Short mmCIF file of C-alpha atoms in Angstrom, two decimals:
data_model
loop_
_atom_site.label_atom_id
_atom_site.label_comp_id
_atom_site.label_asym_id
_atom_site.label_seq_id
_atom_site.Cartn_x
_atom_site.Cartn_y
_atom_site.Cartn_z
CA MET A 1 -2.39 257.68 -37.30
CA LEU A 2 -0.85 258.91 -40.50
CA LEU A 3 -3.06 259.09 -43.53
CA LEU A 4 -1.29 257.41 -46.41
CA LEU A 5 -1.22 258.38 -50.05
CA LEU A 6 -1.29 255.76 -52.82
CA ALA A 7 -0.14 255.68 -54.81
CA CYS A 8 3.57 233.89 -72.44
CA ALA A 9 2.81 234.74 -75.50
CA THR A 10 5.78 235.37 -77.80
CA THR A 11 7.50 238.51 -76.64
CA PRO A 12 9.88 240.91 -78.38
CA ASP A 13 13.59 240.29 -78.11
CA PRO A 14 14.78 242.76 -75.46
CA ALA A 15 17.64 243.74 -77.71
CA ASP A 16 15.16 244.67 -80.45
CA THR A 17 13.96 248.08 -79.33
CA GLY A 18 11.15 248.30 -81.86
CA SER A 19 12.54 251.66 -82.94
CA THR A 20 15.84 253.16 -84.00
CA LEU A 21 18.00 254.24 -81.09
CA HIS A 22 18.59 257.93 -81.23
CA ASN A 23 19.87 260.89 -79.31
CA PRO A 24 16.91 262.72 -77.74
CA ASP A 25 18.56 266.06 -78.53
CA GLU A 26 18.40 265.23 -82.23
CA THR A 27 14.66 264.63 -82.09
CA ASP A 28 13.75 267.76 -80.11
CA ALA A 29 12.44 269.58 -83.15
CA ASP A 30 11.14 273.17 -83.06
CA THR A 31 7.38 273.02 -83.52
CA ASP A 32 6.89 276.71 -84.23
CA ALA A 33 6.19 276.01 -87.88
CA ASP A 34 3.38 273.65 -87.06
CA THR A 35 1.59 276.01 -84.70
CA ASP A 36 2.11 279.26 -86.62
CA THR A 37 -1.19 279.39 -88.54
CA ASP A 38 -1.63 283.14 -89.13
CA THR A 39 -1.88 284.24 -92.76
CA ASP A 40 0.49 286.75 -94.24
CA THR A 41 -0.92 288.83 -97.09
CA ASP A 42 2.55 289.96 -98.09
CA THR A 43 3.31 288.23 -101.41
CA ASP A 44 7.02 289.06 -101.42
CA THR A 45 9.19 286.04 -101.99
CA ASP A 46 12.01 287.18 -99.70
CA THR A 47 12.40 285.44 -96.35
CA ASP A 48 10.57 286.99 -93.44
CA THR A 49 13.23 287.78 -90.86
CA ASP A 50 10.74 289.13 -88.31
CA THR A 51 12.29 292.59 -88.71
CA ASP A 52 9.37 294.16 -90.57
CA THR A 53 6.63 295.79 -88.56
CA ASP A 54 3.93 293.37 -89.71
CA ALA A 55 5.79 290.48 -88.09
CA ASP A 56 4.64 291.29 -84.54
CA ALA A 57 1.75 288.87 -84.77
CA ASP A 58 4.13 286.16 -85.99
CA ALA A 59 6.50 286.75 -83.10
CA ASP A 60 3.71 286.63 -80.53
CA THR A 61 2.33 283.41 -81.98
CA ASP A 62 5.76 281.78 -82.00
CA ALA A 63 6.37 282.66 -78.36
CA ASP A 64 3.04 281.14 -77.34
CA ALA A 65 3.84 277.96 -79.26
CA ASP A 66 7.18 277.59 -77.48
CA THR A 67 5.49 277.85 -74.09
CA ASP A 68 2.95 275.20 -75.01
CA ALA A 69 5.66 272.83 -76.23
CA ASP A 70 7.53 273.18 -72.94
CA THR A 71 4.72 272.97 -70.40
CA GLY A 72 1.41 272.16 -72.05
CA ALA A 73 1.21 270.18 -75.26
CA ALA A 74 3.82 267.58 -74.33
CA SER A 75 2.26 266.99 -70.92
CA ASP A 76 -1.04 266.12 -72.63
CA ALA A 77 0.61 263.02 -74.10
CA LEU A 78 0.73 259.85 -72.06
CA LEU A 79 3.74 257.58 -71.85
CA ASP A 80 1.36 254.79 -72.91
CA ASP A 81 0.98 256.40 -76.35
CA CYS A 82 4.52 255.32 -77.23
CA VAL A 83 4.06 251.64 -76.37
CA PRO A 84 1.97 250.11 -79.22
CA GLY A 85 4.35 251.23 -81.96
CA GLY A 86 7.52 250.94 -79.92
CA VAL A 87 8.18 254.67 -80.25
CA ALA A 88 11.14 255.79 -78.18
CA LEU A 89 10.39 258.21 -75.35
CA SER A 90 11.73 261.77 -75.60
CA GLU A 91 13.96 263.37 -72.99
CA THR A 92 12.69 266.82 -71.97
CA TRP A 93 15.30 267.81 -69.39
CA SER A 94 18.06 266.53 -67.16
CA LYS A 95 19.20 267.83 -63.78
CA VAL A 96 22.18 267.03 -61.59
CA LEU A 97 20.92 265.86 -58.20
CA PRO A 98 22.56 268.31 -55.75
CA GLY A 99 24.60 266.99 -52.84
CA LEU A 100 24.07 263.33 -53.71
CA ASP A 101 26.09 260.94 -51.56
CA GLY A 102 27.04 258.07 -53.87
CA THR A 103 25.33 256.50 -56.86
CA PRO A 104 21.51 256.89 -56.86
CA GLY A 105 19.43 253.74 -56.49
CA ARG A 106 15.72 253.32 -55.81
CA ILE A 107 13.69 256.54 -56.12
CA ALA A 108 10.10 257.62 -55.39
CA TRP A 109 8.18 260.72 -56.49
CA GLY A 110 4.86 262.14 -55.37
CA ASP A 111 3.17 265.12 -53.71
CA GLY A 112 6.01 267.42 -54.77
CA THR A 113 8.60 265.21 -53.08
CA LEU A 114 11.40 263.23 -54.75
CA VAL A 115 13.20 260.66 -52.57
CA VAL A 116 16.47 259.05 -53.65
CA LEU A 117 18.27 256.21 -51.88
CA ALA A 118 21.96 256.41 -52.70
CA GLY A 119 25.31 254.71 -52.07
CA GLY A 120 25.84 251.02 -51.41
CA THR A 121 24.14 248.86 -54.05
CA LEU A 122 20.88 248.99 -55.97
CA ARG A 123 19.21 247.06 -53.13
CA ASP A 124 21.02 248.41 -50.05
CA ALA A 125 21.54 252.17 -49.72
CA GLU A 126 23.74 254.06 -47.31
CA ALA A 127 21.91 257.40 -47.43
CA ILE A 128 18.54 258.94 -48.16
CA HIS A 129 18.18 262.27 -50.00
CA VAL A 130 14.92 264.20 -50.21
CA PHE A 131 14.25 266.90 -52.79
CA ALA A 132 11.40 269.21 -53.72
CA LEU A 133 10.14 268.55 -57.25
CA PRO A 134 6.61 269.57 -58.32
CA VAL A 135 4.16 267.13 -59.89
CA PRO A 136 3.88 267.45 -62.80
CA ALA A 137 7.41 268.69 -63.40
CA GLY A 138 7.34 271.52 -65.93
CA ALA A 139 10.16 272.56 -68.24
CA ALA A 140 11.30 275.21 -65.77
CA SER A 141 11.05 272.98 -62.70
CA ASP A 142 14.16 272.61 -60.58
CA VAL A 143 15.22 269.92 -58.13
CA THR A 144 15.78 271.57 -54.75
CA SER A 145 17.49 269.74 -51.88
CA ARG A 146 15.57 269.48 -48.59
CA TRP A 147 17.52 267.11 -46.35
CA SER A 148 19.51 263.90 -46.22
CA ALA A 149 20.28 261.23 -43.63
CA THR A 150 22.60 258.25 -43.25
CA ALA A 151 21.37 254.80 -42.24
CA ASP A 152 22.51 253.07 -39.06
CA ASP A 153 22.88 249.94 -41.18
CA HIS A 154 21.51 250.14 -44.74
CA TYR A 155 18.23 251.51 -46.08
CA ARG A 156 16.18 248.95 -47.95
CA GLY A 157 12.59 249.50 -48.96
CA LEU A 158 11.06 252.88 -49.70
CA ALA A 159 7.49 254.21 -49.53
CA LEU A 160 5.93 257.68 -49.71
CA LEU A 161 3.18 258.59 -47.26
CA GLU A 162 1.19 261.78 -46.85
CA GLY A 163 3.84 264.29 -45.81
CA ALA A 164 6.27 261.53 -44.85
CA VAL A 165 8.80 258.99 -46.10
CA ALA A 166 9.09 255.41 -44.82
CA VAL A 167 12.29 253.37 -45.09
CA GLY A 168 13.63 250.19 -43.57
CA ASP A 169 16.87 250.61 -41.61
CA SER A 170 17.92 247.04 -40.81
CA ALA A 171 15.00 245.76 -38.66
CA THR A 172 13.65 249.23 -37.89
CA LEU A 173 10.84 250.93 -39.79
CA ARG A 174 11.54 254.65 -39.85
CA VAL A 175 8.93 257.26 -40.78
CA LEU A 176 10.41 260.68 -41.46
CA ASP A 177 8.86 264.07 -42.22
CA SER A 178 9.30 264.63 -45.96
CA VAL A 179 9.98 268.37 -45.53
CA THR A 180 12.17 268.54 -42.44
CA GLY A 181 13.51 264.99 -42.02
CA ALA A 182 12.28 264.87 -38.42
CA SER A 183 11.45 261.44 -37.05
CA LEU A 184 7.69 260.89 -36.90
CA ALA A 185 7.66 257.25 -35.84
CA THR A 186 9.77 254.12 -35.51
CA ALA A 187 8.71 250.49 -35.22
CA ALA A 188 10.74 247.33 -34.66
CA ALA A 189 10.32 244.37 -37.02
CA ASP A 190 11.26 240.77 -36.23
CA GLY A 191 13.83 240.65 -39.01
CA LYS A 192 15.66 242.79 -41.54
CA ILE A 193 13.22 244.83 -43.63
CA LEU A 194 13.58 244.04 -47.34
CA ALA A 195 10.69 245.87 -49.05
CA LEU A 196 7.89 248.35 -48.33
CA THR A 197 4.72 249.60 -49.99
CA THR A 198 1.76 251.77 -48.95
CA ASP A 199 -2.01 251.60 -49.29
CA GLY A 200 -4.97 253.54 -47.90
CA THR A 201 -4.75 251.93 -44.46
CA GLY A 202 -1.07 251.45 -43.67
CA ILE A 203 2.32 250.10 -44.71
CA PHE A 204 2.87 246.56 -45.92
CA GLY A 205 6.40 245.21 -45.72
CA GLY A 206 8.54 242.14 -46.22
CA THR A 207 11.27 240.96 -43.85
CA THR A 208 13.59 238.01 -43.43
CA GLU A 209 11.09 236.55 -40.93
CA ALA A 210 7.52 237.28 -42.13
CA PRO A 211 5.48 240.01 -43.84
CA PHE A 212 4.08 242.78 -41.65
CA THR A 213 1.51 245.56 -41.62
CA TRP A 214 1.85 248.91 -39.86
CA ASP A 215 -1.24 251.03 -39.22
CA GLY A 216 0.52 254.15 -37.98
CA THR A 217 0.93 252.97 -34.42
CA LYS A 218 1.45 249.20 -34.37
CA LEU A 219 3.59 246.81 -36.45
CA VAL A 220 2.15 243.28 -36.73
CA HIS A 221 3.76 240.27 -38.44
CA ASP A 222 1.45 237.81 -40.19
CA GLU A 223 2.78 234.73 -42.00
CA ASP A 224 -0.60 234.28 -43.69
CA LEU A 225 0.01 237.44 -45.72
CA GLY A 226 2.83 236.01 -47.81
CA LEU A 227 6.35 234.75 -48.19
CA VAL A 228 9.16 234.81 -45.66
CA GLY A 229 12.06 236.84 -47.01
CA ALA A 230 9.89 238.81 -49.46
CA GLU A 231 12.19 240.99 -51.56
CA ALA A 232 9.27 242.84 -53.21
CA VAL A 233 5.75 243.51 -51.95
CA GLY A 234 2.52 244.94 -53.35
CA ARG A 235 -0.88 245.93 -52.00
CA THR A 236 -3.96 245.98 -54.25
CA ALA A 237 -7.71 246.05 -53.70
CA GLU A 238 -7.69 242.24 -53.85
CA GLY A 239 -5.09 241.69 -51.16
CA TYR A 240 -1.39 241.31 -50.37
CA TRP A 241 1.38 240.29 -52.77
CA THR A 242 4.89 239.12 -51.93
CA ALA A 243 7.70 237.98 -54.21
CA SER A 244 10.94 236.20 -53.42
CA GLY A 245 13.24 234.54 -55.93
CA PRO A 246 11.11 232.49 -58.34
CA TYR A 247 7.99 232.61 -56.12
CA VAL A 248 5.07 235.06 -56.04
CA SER A 249 2.39 234.78 -53.37
CA PHE A 250 -1.08 236.30 -53.11
CA SER A 251 -3.18 236.49 -49.93
CA ASP A 252 -6.62 238.00 -49.39
CA GLY A 253 -5.92 237.99 -45.66
CA MET A 254 -7.57 234.60 -45.11
CA THR A 255 -6.37 232.27 -47.86
CA ARG A 256 -3.08 232.25 -49.73
CA SER A 257 -1.81 230.90 -53.06
CA ASP A 258 1.81 230.65 -54.24
CA SER A 259 3.12 230.51 -57.80
CA GLU A 260 6.53 229.18 -58.79
CA LEU A 261 8.10 230.73 -61.87
CA PRO A 262 10.54 229.16 -64.34
CA ALA A 263 13.07 231.84 -63.43
CA PHE A 264 15.79 232.73 -60.98
CA GLY A 265 17.16 235.92 -59.45
CA GLU A 266 15.88 238.21 -56.71
CA ALA A 267 12.49 239.90 -56.96
CA VAL A 268 12.61 243.63 -57.70
CA ASP A 269 9.06 245.03 -57.63
CA VAL A 270 5.37 244.14 -57.69
CA VAL A 271 3.19 246.58 -59.65
CA ALA A 272 -0.60 246.60 -59.89
CA ARG A 273 -2.20 245.78 -63.26
CA PRO A 274 -5.09 248.12 -64.16
CA ASP A 275 -7.62 245.28 -64.57
CA GLY A 276 -6.66 243.50 -61.35
CA GLY A 277 -3.71 241.40 -60.28
CA VAL A 278 -0.09 242.41 -60.61
CA TRP A 279 3.04 242.33 -62.67
CA ALA A 280 5.99 240.96 -60.72
CA VAL A 281 9.53 241.53 -62.00
CA GLY A 282 12.92 240.46 -60.75
CA GLY A 283 16.54 240.00 -61.61
CA PRO A 284 18.65 243.04 -60.71
CA ASP A 285 21.68 240.77 -61.20
CA GLY A 286 21.47 240.46 -65.00
CA TYR A 287 18.80 237.74 -65.28
CA ALA A 288 15.52 239.64 -65.45
CA TRP A 289 12.23 237.79 -65.04
CA TYR A 290 8.62 238.73 -65.47
CA ALA A 291 5.26 237.36 -64.36
CA ALA A 292 1.67 238.51 -64.89
CA LEU A 293 -0.88 237.32 -62.31
CA ASP A 294 -4.63 237.90 -62.24
CA ALA A 295 -6.73 239.17 -59.34
CA THR A 296 -6.93 235.70 -57.79
CA GLY A 297 -3.17 235.16 -57.84
CA ALA A 298 -3.29 232.78 -60.81
CA LEU A 299 -0.24 232.96 -63.08
CA LEU A 300 -1.10 234.25 -66.56
CA ALA A 301 2.34 234.40 -68.18
CA SER A 302 6.03 234.51 -67.33
CA LEU A 303 9.43 234.70 -68.98
CA GLN A 304 13.11 235.29 -68.29
CA THR A 305 15.69 237.21 -70.26
CA PHE A 306 19.37 237.94 -69.82
CA VAL A 307 19.31 241.59 -68.77
CA GLY A 308 18.88 243.22 -65.38
CA LEU A 309 16.08 245.42 -64.04
CA PRO A 310 16.87 248.10 -61.42
CA GLN A 311 13.30 249.04 -60.44
CA ALA A 312 9.74 248.88 -61.80
CA VAL A 313 7.05 251.53 -61.27
CA GLY A 314 3.42 252.12 -62.14
CA SER A 315 0.73 254.76 -61.69
CA PRO A 316 -3.07 255.03 -61.95
CA GLY A 317 -2.61 256.98 -65.19
CA SER A 318 -0.64 254.27 -67.00
CA ALA A 319 -1.82 250.92 -68.33
CA TYR A 320 1.71 249.53 -68.01
CA ALA A 321 4.52 249.20 -65.53
CA TRP A 322 7.79 250.89 -66.47
CA SER A 323 11.37 249.77 -65.98
CA ALA A 324 14.75 249.72 -67.72
CA PHE A 325 16.93 246.97 -69.12
CA SER A 326 20.49 247.17 -67.87
CA GLY A 327 22.69 248.12 -70.82
CA ILE A 328 19.74 248.71 -73.17
CA GLY A 329 17.26 251.30 -71.95
CA LEU A 330 13.64 251.97 -71.04
CA VAL A 331 10.94 249.32 -71.26
CA ALA A 332 7.20 249.02 -70.70
CA VAL A 333 5.91 245.93 -68.90
CA THR A 334 2.77 244.60 -70.62
CA ASP A 335 0.72 241.41 -70.42
CA LEU A 336 2.88 240.07 -73.26
CA GLY A 337 6.14 240.78 -71.46
CA PHE A 338 8.65 243.56 -72.00
CA SER A 339 8.21 246.14 -74.76
CA SER A 340 11.56 247.82 -75.33
CA LEU A 341 11.53 251.58 -75.89
CA GLY A 342 15.29 252.03 -75.62
CA VAL A 343 16.81 255.46 -76.06
CA ALA A 344 20.50 256.15 -76.50
CA GLY A 345 21.99 257.29 -73.19
CA THR A 346 19.66 255.32 -70.92
CA GLU A 347 21.88 252.28 -70.48
CA ASP A 348 22.89 253.30 -66.94
CA VAL A 349 19.44 253.76 -65.34
CA THR A 350 19.53 252.96 -61.62
CA GLY A 351 16.06 254.10 -60.48
CA LEU A 352 12.69 255.17 -61.91
CA ALA A 353 9.56 257.06 -60.86
CA ILE A 354 6.35 258.02 -62.66
CA ASP A 355 3.83 260.78 -62.06
CA PRO A 356 0.24 259.82 -61.12
CA ASP A 357 -1.16 260.91 -64.49
CA GLY A 358 1.24 258.72 -66.46
CA SER A 359 2.69 261.61 -68.47
CA TRP A 360 6.21 261.88 -67.11
CA LEU A 361 8.85 259.28 -66.31
CA LEU A 362 11.87 260.14 -64.18
CA THR A 363 15.10 258.16 -64.37
CA ALA A 364 18.11 258.34 -62.08
CA HIS A 365 21.52 257.53 -63.55
CA GLU A 366 24.91 256.32 -62.35
CA ASP A 367 26.48 259.77 -62.77
CA GLY A 368 23.96 261.36 -60.39
CA THR A 369 21.69 262.96 -62.98
CA LEU A 370 17.90 262.87 -63.06
CA ARG A 371 16.13 262.86 -66.44
CA ARG A 372 12.51 263.50 -67.35
CA TRP A 373 10.86 261.64 -70.25
CA THR A 374 7.57 261.89 -72.07
CA CYS A 375 5.99 260.50 -75.22
CA VAL A 376 5.76 262.46 -78.46
CA PRO A 377 4.32 259.89 -80.91
#
């Protein structure tokens, strides 16, 4: 058996980013002056051009400061630090995803592996691409292609396991080696697989017939675990979560409660809240909705707004979920709703991933690029 790796109050107007939109390149200031603290006893008023012999210490200090800015100091900041004041995130690099077949959609990142579903639509992909990308991704990190594969039908649902990738290919669960692409296991579901997630004991998935669990050897459907036709699923310490259209369901494995939201549009993702319960988001079609539920499945808050959400992600190191508003940019999902942190050039986000420590956010874009973001308050 495979061992798996885990991973309303009044809300701001989504169009109001809480900060001035800007080009990240314009805000990437050189911090050498801030970190250069050595004293120079030379009282000459002419500008030090680093050509005199007593400038060696200055040059060494400046070089060290540059290295810290690229790989150390920025990684000490958490994405969460930018949320309270609505400070826009800063782009640290962008890479072209090599050999990508079509527009990138849902992505996942962990254990040095980046997985991208591409082609088709945001919900149904024609191909899977797997890359090597270290966690955390430093300034010099590159995205290296490992392998790719084409679906028999369409890939829908994506989950990272220890050394493996799980995807739904029509009604077949496929588990593939994350390094070689070799098939490790397959399992037949009763209906088309719509969503997948992982926990410490197996895979939890939604299909057009009933939710299922997979323990590494056996796939079992169980209607008591949630909604039929679940478009998004989640697994927390409290139990199982499914979302479909305006409904979110919670089951502890024995009892189940369903909540109906004043919203419409498909469910996109279910993300664990740090104090128990989940955030559920939906609306990839331009009518985004949001719901916060506590650890018992009780609805705490919900809203709907007229923008789309491609994907939502969370990590143990972040107190928020992260997503993007179609046509606007990056957002944090909080208990009060969406907090917009839009940055110029992020209007075309198609997929997101976050590192476990909550320091780096990756975004995939329509033109096939991958961008890394962090917070510099």
